[in-house]
Structure formats: structure tokens, C-alpha cells
CSV table of C-alpha atoms in Angstrom, one decimal:
chain,number,residue,atom,x,y,z
A,253,MET,CA,0.0,0.0,0.0
A,254,GLU,CA,1.4,3.4,-0.9
A,255,LYS,CA,2.3,5.7,1.9
A,256,ASN,CA,0.0,8.7,2.3
A,257,TYR,CA,2.7,11.0,3.6
A,258,THR,CA,5.9,12.4,2.1
A,259,THR,CA,8.3,12.9,5.1
A,260,GLN,CA,8.4,12.0,8.8
A,261,MET,CA,7.4,15.6,9.5
A,262,ASP,CA,4.4,15.4,7.1
A,263,ALA,CA,3.4,12.1,8.7
A,264,ALA,CA,3.5,13.5,12.2
A,265,ARG,CA,1.4,16.5,11.2
A,266,LYS,CA,-1.2,14.0,9.9
A,267,ASN,CA,-1.0,12.1,13.2
A,268,ILE,CA,0.5,9.0,11.4
A,269,ILE,CA,2.9,6.8,13.3
A,270,THR,CA,5.5,5.6,10.8
A,271,PRO,CA,7.6,2.4,11.1
A,272,GLN,CA,10.6,4.6,11.8
A,273,MET,CA,8.7,6.3,14.6
A,274,GLU,CA,7.8,2.9,16.0
A,275,GLU,CA,11.6,2.1,16.1
A,276,VAL,CA,12.3,5.4,17.9
A,277,LEU,CA,9.6,4.6,20.5
A,278,LYS,CA,11.3,1.3,21.3
A,279,GLN,CA,14.5,3.1,22.0
A,280,GLU,CA,13.2,6.1,24.0
A,281,ASN,CA,11.2,6.5,27.2
A,282,ILE,CA,8.6,8.8,25.6
A,283,SER,CA,4.9,8.6,24.5
A,284,LYS,CA,3.5,8.5,20.9
A,285,GLU,CA,1.9,11.8,21.6
A,286,PHE,CA,5.2,13.5,22.6
A,287,LEU,CA,7.0,12.1,19.6
A,288,LEU,CA,4.3,13.2,17.1
A,289,GLU,CA,4.1,16.7,18.6
A,290,ASN,CA,7.9,17.2,18.5
A,291,VAL,CA,8.4,15.7,15.0
A,292,ALA,CA,5.6,17.9,13.7
A,293,ALA,CA,7.1,21.0,15.3
A,294,GLY,CA,10.6,20.2,14.0
A,295,ARG,CA,12.1,19.8,17.5
A,296,ILE,CA,12.8,16.1,16.7
A,297,VAL,CA,14.1,14.7,13.4
A,298,ILE,CA,14.2,11.1,12.2
A,299,PRO,CA,16.6,11.0,9.3
A,300,ALA,CA,15.3,8.1,7.2
A,301,ASN,CA,15.6,8.3,3.4
A,302,ARG,CA,12.7,6.4,1.7
A,303,SER,CA,15.3,4.3,-0.2
A,304,HIS,CA,17.3,3.2,2.9
A,305,SER,CA,15.6,-0.1,3.4
A,306,GLY,CA,17.9,-1.6,6.1
A,307,LEU,CA,18.0,1.4,8.4
A,308,LYS,CA,17.6,1.2,12.1
A,309,ALA,CA,16.0,4.6,12.6
A,310,SER,CA,17.2,7.0,15.4
A,311,GLY,CA,15.4,10.1,16.7
A,312,ILE,CA,17.4,13.2,17.3
A,313,GLY,CA,16.1,16.1,19.4
A,314,ASN,CA,14.1,17.3,22.3
A,315,GLY,CA,13.6,14.9,25.1
A,316,LEU,CA,15.6,12.1,23.5
A,317,THR,CA,18.9,10.6,24.5
A,318,THR,CA,21.9,12.3,22.9
A,319,LYS,CA,23.1,10.6,19.8
A,320,ILE,CA,26.6,10.4,18.3
A,321,ASN,CA,28.0,10.4,14.8
A,322,VAL,CA,31.2,8.9,13.4
A,323,ASN,CA,32.9,10.6,10.5
A,324,LEU,CA,34.9,8.5,8.0
A,325,GLY,CA,35.9,8.6,4.4
A,326,VAL,CA,38.9,8.5,2.2
A,327,SER,CA,41.3,11.2,1.0
A,328,LYS,CA,43.7,11.4,-2.0
A,329,ASP,CA,46.6,10.5,0.3
A,330,VAL,CA,44.9,7.6,2.2
A,331,CYS,CA,42.4,6.0,-0.2
A,332,SER,CA,41.3,2.6,1.2
A,333,PHE,CA,37.6,2.1,1.0
A,334,SER,CA,37.9,-1.3,2.6
A,335,GLY,CA,39.7,0.3,5.5
A,336,GLU,CA,36.9,2.8,5.9
A,337,MET,CA,34.4,0.0,5.8
A,338,VAL,CA,36.1,-1.6,8.8
A,339,LYS,CA,35.7,1.8,10.6
A,340,ALA,CA,32.0,1.8,9.8
A,341,ASP,CA,31.7,-1.7,11.3
A,342,LEU,CA,33.4,-0.4,14.4
A,343,ALA,CA,30.8,2.4,14.6
A,344,VAL,CA,28.1,-0.2,14.6
A,345,LYS,CA,29.9,-2.5,17.1
A,346,HIS,CA,30.6,0.3,19.6
A,347,GLY,CA,27.2,2.0,19.7
A,348,ALA,CA,27.2,4.9,17.3
A,349,HIS,CA,23.9,6.1,15.9
A,350,ALA,CA,25.1,7.6,12.6
A,351,VAL,CA,28.0,7.7,10.1
A,352,MET,CA,29.0,10.5,7.9
A,353,ASP,CA,30.9,9.7,4.7
A,354,LEU,CA,33.3,12.6,4.0
A,355,SER,CA,35.2,10.9,1.1
A,356,VAL,CA,36.9,13.3,-1.3
A,357,SER,CA,38.6,10.8,-3.7
A,358,GLY,CA,37.9,7.7,-5.7
A,359,ASN,CA,34.6,6.0,-6.5
A,360,THR,CA,32.6,7.7,-3.8
A,361,GLU,CA,29.2,6.6,-5.1
A,362,GLN,CA,30.1,3.0,-5.0
A,363,PHE,CA,31.3,3.3,-1.4
A,364,ARG,CA,28.2,5.3,-0.5
A,365,LYS,CA,26.0,2.6,-1.9
A,366,ARG,CA,27.8,-0.1,0.0
A,367,LEU,CA,27.5,1.8,3.3
A,368,ILE,CA,23.7,2.2,2.7
A,369,ALA,CA,23.3,-1.5,1.8
A,370,GLU,CA,25.4,-2.9,4.6
A,371,LEU,CA,25.0,-0.6,7.6
A,372,PRO,CA,21.9,-0.2,9.8
A,373,LEU,CA,23.0,3.3,10.9
A,374,VAL,CA,21.8,6.7,9.7
A,375,LEU,CA,24.1,7.9,6.9
A,376,GLY,CA,25.0,11.5,6.2
A,377,THR,CA,27.1,13.1,3.5
A,378,VAL,CA,28.4,16.5,2.3
A,379,PRO,CA,27.5,16.8,-1.4
A,380,ILE,CA,29.6,19.9,-1.7
A,381,TYR,CA,32.8,17.8,-1.4
A,382,ASP,CA,31.5,15.2,-3.7
A,383,THR,CA,30.7,17.7,-6.4
A,384,LEU,CA,34.4,18.4,-6.9
A,385,THR,CA,35.3,14.7,-6.9
A,386,ARG,CA,32.4,13.8,-9.2
A,387,THR,CA,32.9,16.6,-11.8
A,388,LYS,CA,36.7,16.9,-11.5
A,389,LYS,CA,36.2,20.6,-12.3
A,390,GLU,CA,38.0,23.6,-10.7
A,391,VAL,CA,35.8,25.3,-8.1
A,392,ARG,CA,35.3,28.3,-10.3
A,393,ASP,CA,33.9,26.2,-13.1
A,394,ILE,CA,31.3,24.3,-11.1
A,395,THR,CA,27.8,25.2,-12.2
A,396,VAL,CA,24.6,25.5,-10.2
A,397,ASP,CA,23.3,22.4,-11.9
A,398,ASP,CA,26.5,20.6,-10.9
A,399,TRP,CA,25.9,21.3,-7.2
A,400,PHE,CA,22.3,20.1,-7.4
A,401,GLU,CA,22.9,17.1,-9.5
A,402,THR,CA,25.2,15.8,-6.7
A,403,VAL,CA,22.5,16.4,-4.1
A,404,GLU,CA,20.0,14.5,-6.3
A,405,THR,CA,22.5,11.6,-6.6
A,406,HIS,CA,23.1,11.4,-2.9
A,407,ALA,CA,19.3,11.5,-2.3
A,408,ALA,CA,18.7,8.8,-4.9
A,409,ASN,CA,21.4,6.6,-3.4
A,410,GLY,CA,19.6,6.6,0.0
A,411,VAL,CA,21.5,9.1,2.1
A,412,ASP,CA,19.5,10.0,5.2
A,413,PHE,CA,20.9,13.5,5.9
A,414,ILE,CA,23.1,15.9,4.0
A,415,THR,CA,25.1,18.8,5.2
A,416,ILE,CA,24.4,22.0,3.2
A,417,HIS,CA,26.0,25.3,4.1
A,418,ALA,CA,23.0,27.3,2.9
A,419,GLY,CA,23.4,30.1,5.5
A,420,LEU,CA,26.9,31.2,4.3
A,421,THR,CA,25.8,34.3,2.4
A,422,ARG,CA,27.8,37.1,0.9
A,423,LYS,CA,26.7,39.3,3.9
A,424,ALA,CA,28.2,36.7,6.2
A,425,ILE,CA,31.5,36.7,4.2
A,426,SER,CA,31.7,40.5,4.5
A,427,SER,CA,31.3,40.1,8.2
A,428,LEU,CA,34.1,37.5,8.3
A,429,LYS,CA,36.6,39.8,6.5
A,430,LYS,CA,36.2,42.3,9.3
A,431,ALA,CA,36.2,39.9,12.2
A,432,GLY,CA,39.9,39.5,12.9
A,433,ARG,CA,39.8,35.8,13.4
A,434,LEU,CA,42.8,33.7,14.1
A,435,CYS,CA,41.6,30.7,12.1
A,436,GLY,CA,39.4,32.2,9.4
A,437,ILE,CA,37.3,29.4,7.8
A,438,VAL,CA,37.9,25.8,9.0
A,439,SER,CA,34.9,24.2,7.3
A,440,ARG,CA,35.9,22.4,4.1
A,441,GLY,CA,32.5,22.8,2.6
A,442,GLY,CA,32.4,26.5,3.7
A,443,ALA,CA,35.8,27.2,2.2
A,444,ILE,CA,34.8,25.6,-1.1
A,445,LEU,CA,31.6,27.7,-1.3
A,446,VAL,CA,33.3,30.9,-0.4
A,447,GLU,CA,35.9,30.3,-3.1
A,448,TRP,CA,33.1,29.6,-5.6
A,449,MET,CA,31.2,32.7,-4.6
A,450,GLU,CA,34.2,35.0,-4.6
A,451,LYS,CA,35.6,33.8,-7.9
A,452,ASN,CA,32.2,34.1,-9.6
A,453,GLY,CA,30.9,37.1,-7.9
A,454,LEU,CA,27.7,35.2,-7.0
A,455,GLU,CA,25.5,34.5,-4.0
A,456,ASN,CA,25.6,31.1,-2.4
A,457,PRO,CA,23.7,28.8,-4.8
A,458,PHE,CA,22.1,26.8,-2.0
A,459,TYR,CA,20.7,30.0,-0.5
A,460,THR,CA,19.5,31.4,-3.8
A,461,HIS,CA,18.0,28.1,-4.9
A,462,PHE,CA,16.9,26.9,-1.5
A,463,ASP,CA,13.5,25.9,-3.0
A,464,ARG,CA,15.2,23.5,-5.4
A,465,LEU,CA,17.1,21.9,-2.4
A,466,LEU,CA,13.8,21.5,-0.5
A,467,GLU,CA,12.1,19.9,-3.5
A,468,ILE,CA,14.8,17.2,-3.7
A,469,CYS,CA,14.9,16.5,0.0
A,470,ARG,CA,11.1,16.4,0.4
A,471,ALA,CA,10.8,13.9,-2.5
A,472,ARG,CA,12.9,11.3,-0.6
A,473,ASP,CA,12.6,12.5,3.0
A,474,VAL,CA,16.3,13.6,3.2
A,475,CYS,CA,16.9,15.6,6.4
A,476,ILE,CA,18.9,18.8,5.8
A,477,SER,CA,21.7,19.4,8.3
A,478,LEU,CA,22.2,23.1,7.8
A,479,GLY,CA,26.0,23.4,8.0
A,480,ASP,CA,28.0,26.0,9.9
A,481,GLY,CA,30.5,27.1,7.3
A,482,LEU,CA,31.7,29.9,9.6
A,483,ARG,CA,32.0,27.8,12.8
A,484,PRO,CA,35.0,28.9,14.9
A,485,GLY,CA,38.1,26.9,14.5
A,486,ALA,CA,39.8,28.5,17.5
A,487,ILE,CA,38.4,29.4,20.9
A,488,HIS,CA,39.5,33.0,20.2
A,489,ASP,CA,37.0,33.1,17.4
A,490,SER,CA,34.0,31.7,19.3
A,491,THR,CA,30.6,33.4,19.3
A,492,ASP,CA,31.8,36.2,17.0
A,493,GLY,CA,29.8,38.2,14.4
A,494,PRO,CA,30.2,35.9,11.4
A,495,GLN,CA,29.2,32.8,13.4
A,496,ILE,CA,26.0,34.5,14.7
A,497,GLN,CA,25.3,36.1,11.3
A,498,GLU,CA,25.2,32.7,9.7
A,499,LEU,CA,23.1,31.2,12.6
A,500,ILE,CA,20.5,33.9,12.1
A,501,THR,CA,20.2,33.0,8.4
A,502,LEU,CA,20.0,29.3,9.3
A,503,GLY,CA,17.0,30.1,11.6
A,504,GLU,CA,15.2,31.8,8.7
A,505,LEU,CA,15.9,28.8,6.4
A,506,THR,CA,14.7,26.4,9.0
A,507,ARG,CA,11.3,27.9,9.2
A,508,TYR,CA,11.1,27.9,5.4
A,509,ALA,CA,12.0,24.2,5.2
A,510,TRP,CA,9.4,23.4,7.8
A,511,GLU,CA,6.7,25.0,5.7
A,512,GLN,CA,7.6,22.4,3.0
A,513,ASP,CA,7.6,19.5,5.6
A,514,VAL,CA,11.4,19.1,5.3
A,515,GLN,CA,13.2,18.0,8.4
A,516,VAL,CA,16.1,20.1,9.6
A,517,MET,CA,19.1,19.9,12.0
A,518,ILE,CA,21.4,22.8,12.7
A,519,GLU,CA,25.2,22.3,12.9
A,520,GLY,CA,27.2,24.1,15.5
A,521,PRO,CA,30.7,24.9,16.7
A,522,GLY,CA,33.5,24.0,16.7
A,523,HIS,CA,36.0,25.4,19.1
A,524,VAL,CA,34.3,27.0,22.1
A,525,PRO,CA,35.7,27.9,25.6
A,526,LEU,CA,33.9,26.1,28.4
A,527,HIS,CA,32.2,29.2,29.8
A,528,GLU,CA,30.6,30.0,26.4
A,529,ILE,CA,29.1,26.6,25.6
A,530,ALA,CA,25.8,27.0,27.5
A,531,MET,CA,25.3,30.4,25.8
A,532,ASN,CA,25.9,28.9,22.4
A,533,MET,CA,23.4,26.1,22.9
A,534,GLN,CA,20.8,28.7,24.1
A,535,LEU,CA,21.4,31.0,21.1
A,536,GLN,CA,21.0,28.1,18.6
A,537,LYS,CA,17.8,26.9,20.2
A,538,LYS,CA,16.4,30.5,20.3
A,539,LEU,CA,17.5,31.6,16.8
A,540,CYS,CA,16.6,28.3,15.2
A,541,HIS,CA,13.3,27.7,16.9
A,542,GLY,CA,14.2,24.6,18.8
A,543,ALA,CA,15.5,22.6,15.9
A,544,PRO,CA,17.9,19.8,16.9
A,545,PHE,CA,21.5,20.9,17.4
A,546,TYR,CA,24.4,18.9,16.0
A,547,VAL,CA,27.8,19.9,17.4
A,548,LEU,CA,31.4,19.0,16.5
A,549,GLY,CA,32.8,18.6,20.0
A,550,PRO,CA,32.9,21.5,20.9
A,551,LEU,CA,36.6,21.6,21.6
A,552,VAL,CA,37.3,23.6,24.7
A,553,THR,CA,41.0,24.3,24.2
A,554,ASP,CA,43.3,24.5,21.2
A,555,ILE,CA,46.5,23.1,22.7
A,556,ALA,CA,45.8,19.4,22.8
A,557,PRO,CA,46.6,17.8,19.4
A,558,GLY,CA,46.7,14.0,20.0
A,559,TYR,CA,44.2,14.4,22.8
A,560,ASP,CA,41.3,16.2,21.1
A,561,HIS,CA,38.9,13.4,21.8
A,562,ILE,CA,39.3,14.5,25.4
A,563,THR,CA,38.8,18.2,24.7
A,564,ALA,CA,35.8,17.3,22.6
A,565,ALA,CA,34.3,15.0,25.3
A,566,ILE,CA,34.6,17.8,27.9
A,567,GLY,CA,32.8,20.2,25.6
A,568,GLY,CA,30.3,17.6,24.3
A,569,ALA,CA,29.2,16.7,27.8
A,570,MET,CA,28.6,20.4,28.6
A,571,ALA,CA,26.9,20.9,25.3
A,572,ALA,CA,24.6,18.0,25.8
A,573,MET,CA,23.7,19.1,29.3
A,574,ASN,CA,22.6,22.5,27.9
A,575,GLY,CA,20.6,21.2,24.9
A,576,ALA,CA,22.8,19.7,22.2
A,577,ASP,CA,21.1,16.7,20.6
A,578,PHE,CA,23.7,15.1,18.4
A,579,LEU,CA,27.5,15.0,19.0
A,580,CYS,CA,30.0,14.4,16.2
A,581,TYR,CA,32.8,12.4,17.5
A,582,VAL,CA,36.3,13.7,17.5
A,583,THR,CA,39.3,11.4,17.5
A,584,PRO,CA,42.9,11.8,18.9
A,585,ALA,CA,43.9,12.3,15.2
A,586,GLU,CA,41.9,15.5,14.8
A,587,HIS,CA,44.0,18.2,13.2
A,588,LEU,CA,46.8,15.7,12.5
A,589,ARG,CA,45.9,12.9,10.1
A,590,LEU,CA,43.2,10.5,8.9
A,591,PRO,CA,42.2,8.5,11.9
A,592,THR,CA,43.2,4.8,12.4
A,593,LEU,CA,41.0,2.1,13.7
A,594,ALA,CA,42.3,2.7,17.2
A,595,ASP,CA,41.6,6.4,16.9
A,596,VAL,CA,38.1,5.7,15.7
A,597,LYS,CA,37.3,3.6,18.8
A,598,GLU,CA,38.8,6.1,21.1
A,599,GLY,CA,36.7,8.8,19.5
A,600,ILE,CA,33.5,6.8,19.7
A,601,MET,CA,34.0,6.0,23.4
A,602,ALA,CA,34.8,9.6,24.3
A,603,ALA,CA,31.7,10.8,22.5
A,604,ARG,CA,29.4,8.1,24.0
A,605,ILE,CA,30.7,9.0,27.5
A,606,ALA,CA,30.0,12.7,26.8
A,607,ALA,CA,26.5,12.0,25.5
A,608,HIS,CA,25.6,9.8,28.5
A,609,THR,CA,27.0,12.3,30.9
A,610,GLY,CA,24.9,15.0,29.3
A,611,ASP,CA,21.8,12.9,29.4
A,612,ILE,CA,22.2,12.3,33.2
A,613,ALA,CA,22.6,16.1,33.7
A,614,LYS,CA,19.6,17.1,31.6
A,615,GLY,CA,17.4,14.6,33.3
A,616,ILE,CA,16.7,12.1,30.5
A,617,LYS,CA,14.5,9.4,32.2
A,618,THR,CA,16.4,6.2,33.1
A,619,SER,CA,19.7,7.7,31.9
A,620,GLY,CA,21.3,6.9,35.3
A,621,HIS,CA,19.9,3.4,35.5
A,622,ARG,CA,23.0,1.7,34.1
A,623,ASP,CA,25.3,3.7,36.5
A,624,ASN,CA,23.3,2.3,39.4
A,625,ILE,CA,23.8,-1.2,38.1
A,626,MET,CA,27.6,-0.5,37.9
A,627,SER,CA,27.7,0.9,41.4
A,628,ARG,CA,25.9,-2.1,42.9
A,629,ALA,CA,28.4,-4.4,41.1
A,630,ARG,CA,31.3,-2.4,42.4
A,631,GLY,CA,29.8,-2.3,45.9
A,632,THR,CA,29.7,-6.1,45.9
A,633,LEU,CA,33.0,-6.7,44.1
A,634,ASP,CA,31.1,-8.3,41.3
A,635,TRP,CA,33.7,-8.1,38.6
A,636,GLY,CA,31.6,-9.9,35.9
A,637,GLY,CA,28.8,-7.5,36.6
A,638,GLN,CA,31.1,-4.5,36.2
A,639,PHE,CA,32.4,-5.8,32.9
A,640,ASN,CA,28.9,-6.5,31.5
A,641,THR,CA,27.8,-3.0,32.5
A,642,ALA,CA,30.8,-1.1,31.2
A,643,ILE,CA,30.6,1.1,28.2
A,644,ASP,CA,33.6,-0.8,26.8
A,645,PRO,CA,33.7,-4.3,28.4
A,646,GLU,CA,36.7,-5.3,26.2
A,647,LYS,CA,38.9,-2.6,27.7
A,648,ALA,CA,37.7,-3.2,31.2
A,649,ARG,CA,38.5,-6.9,31.0
A,650,GLU,CA,41.8,-6.2,29.4
A,651,TYR,CA,42.9,-3.9,32.2
A,652,ARG,CA,41.7,-6.3,34.9
A,653,THR,CA,43.5,-9.4,33.4
A,654,SER,CA,46.7,-7.5,32.7
A,655,SER,CA,47.4,-7.2,36.5
A,656,LEU,CA,45.7,-9.9,38.5
A,657,PRO,CA,45.8,-9.7,42.3
A,658,SER,CA,46.7,-12.5,44.7
A,659,HIS,CA,43.0,-12.5,46.0
A,660,GLU,CA,40.7,-12.5,43.0
A,661,ASP,CA,37.9,-10.4,44.7
A,662,VAL,CA,40.1,-7.2,44.8
A,663,CYS,CA,42.4,-5.4,42.4
A,664,THR,CA,46.1,-4.6,42.4
A,665,MET,CA,45.4,-1.0,43.2
A,666,CYS,CA,44.3,-1.6,46.8
A,667,GLY,CA,44.7,-5.3,47.5
A,668,ASP,CA,44.1,-6.0,51.2
A,669,PHE,CA,43.4,-2.3,51.7
A,670,CYS,CA,40.2,-2.5,49.5
A,671,ALA,CA,37.6,-0.4,51.3
A,672,VAL,CA,34.7,-2.4,49.9
A,673,LYS,CA,36.1,-5.7,51.1
A,674,ARG,CA,36.9,-4.3,54.6
A,675,MET,CA,33.3,-3.0,54.9
A,676,GLU,CA,31.4,-5.8,53.4
A,677,ASN,CA,30.7,-7.6,56.8
A,678,LEU,CA,30.7,-4.5,59.0
A,679,LEU,CA,28.0,-2.7,56.9
């Protein structure tokens, strides 16, 4: 039987519970009424392309657990699609909710189709990158049709959400030139668009032809992740005029997309000092009318290359506590190289810890239940229970078995001085 709705938002506005909504309801402690109300209003998105048949849908937004995304993809220097596929499998194994393919070399469409066919996770892409790879043209020579043909290809392939830097207008670029930033533009998609706009003397094609973008996305229910081309790449640049100028435009475009029943997320910074994170979350929610917020980190200091999964986890936990809905993982390799498999796992775990920490702080129901199970296991020296409850059971077991005590009920940190063992009979 043919569906009588176009997008998840359209279905919610018609009071229809879709199969994807049923999947979300199994994962979250919310009612059908709450889900319908928030999807209809745009405060929750369920990225689910009509052509992505094997998808395990996830909800992102108000009142839901914080989700995490894993970036992967090949470059010209490291072009192993099989290696990136192993990273995608790691994302599934270690509890990510989405994967973004950021490939900028090789047969990207073939890899994209394989990801869609084999992974149950939500898949996102950045068509701006792929336009250069697909057409093999210089940036100046890309046509408006070239940009949109790539979007149409990604939508037809089954991509669930696409990052589009539609708020990066000439007005915002003018603001950037006067801002005195230390790091200018750090968004790859943003830099490509600015180069195109400056060399051709034209406005952002995705802003000018936003209706065309909405038509493509509505036809296949592709969620638009409105990209932050002017996100700060240094804590010095955080919350400056260009960032806010773009955010205001993204809020205007969000309302326009909702009028066409198109789902929208907003992407956010970037590099933000700890004391500005709450303000940034509140600004986004206010200016973008409660649309789900997708943040990269944010990284709270600039001096930790090799440890940026930690700086991002600190910022991510704070961001989630204050309203961020979707965290993009950051690996130890950020700013340095394409991440290895070990880097990917470290990034996933750091992001998951940040998301879980944020959920406890913002009062998501049952979010602390697993912590209580762990605490009971620790309080009874139940090592098996601790391993089974741990976010990374493999690593917990590995650490335990690498240094076994003379008495198996304690560990080599305390031994006979173990407080729990000493108190188990007295208390």
C-alpha cells in the first residue's frame, strides 16, 4: 500500500505513526503523543531516506537521548575504502547512531551505496565535497546544476541527511573579512563555497535556490543538516559576528523548510571555551526555533593535538547538558591525520561518555539506571557485573586481566586495603 505522507514531519502532522517512529519509540522513554508533537514541530528529526531499506532509525532532538555520529571517508593520500568500511563496522559495534561519509577521492558513489546497503545506521554526507570529486572541475567552473545534480545523486542513493552550508551568504562573508579571526574558515564545505562565490561574484547557490534543495529533500525525505561554514576553529573566534550572522540565516531557512515538511538539523561549533558553551546552545535553540542541534565537540581548548577526543568530550558533555542533541565524535587524530581504527574507537567511546554524561545532567529518564547497576556491582566486588555494564567491556576486562591480584575479589590498586572488602561484613 502506498504511503500517504511524504516525510516524517508530514506524517507527524497527519498524526501518522510511521515504522521509523515505532523504532524510535522502542529506544526512548517517551509517548507516541510526545513524539508526534515534536516531529511535527521540528524539534525532533528522524533522518530516514525512503530508499534506505535496512535502516535502524534513530530520533534526534528534544527529550531524547543524545546521539553520536562517526565521521569517516577516504582522502587522496589515504584512499582505502575497505579500511573505511572496517571503521564503519566499528561504529556499529561500539554503539554509534550515525555515520557521515566525507570521502573526497575515488569512486565515492560505489562506497556510499555499500554503506547504505550494509550498515543499519543513519548515513550522512556532504554533497559539496563530492561535487568536486564527481565533476573533476575547478571550483570556479562548477555550475549551479553541478551542485544540485550531486545532491540529487546522494538522495537517490539513499542518504538520510546531507550537510548543506546554505546560510553562508555574501553578507556573512563580508562580516568575516572584518572579524579579525585567528583561524578564518575551517569548514571544508564552507571554504569551497566561499571560493566559488568570490571567484564568480555570485551569492551562495544553496541560499539562492533553497526551494530546489527542498524539493529534492522532500521527495525522498532527506533531512537537511544546515552546516555552519563559519564555525569557529579557535576558541578566540568563538561566538563572533560571522558565526552569529550565519546562525540567524539558518534560523530563517529552518522555518522555510518546515513549511515544506522538510526535516532540519542545525550544525554548530566547533571550538568554544567552556564558559561560552551554554550560551551557544541557548542561542541556537532560540534563533533556530528549537531545531535539533548537531555539534562537533565542541573543543574547549586548542593546545591538545593528539588528545582532542578528550577536549571534545569535555565540551560535548557540557553541550549535551545544555541542549545539544547530536554529538559528532572527535578522534585523537583530529587536526593531524586521517584516523586509524584505534583512533576511531577512542573517539566513539569519548563521544558516548560525553553523550551519556549530558543525558544524566539534563534529566533524561532512566539515563542513570546503568550507572546504578555498575555501582551495585562495584559495591559487591562483582567483577563480571562490572564488565557487563561497562561502556567498553573489552577494555575493562583487558585492564583487569593485565594485572591480577593474589586475591581475586580485589584489584592490584588496593589489594588488602580495599575499602569495599573491609566494609562488606561491617556494613
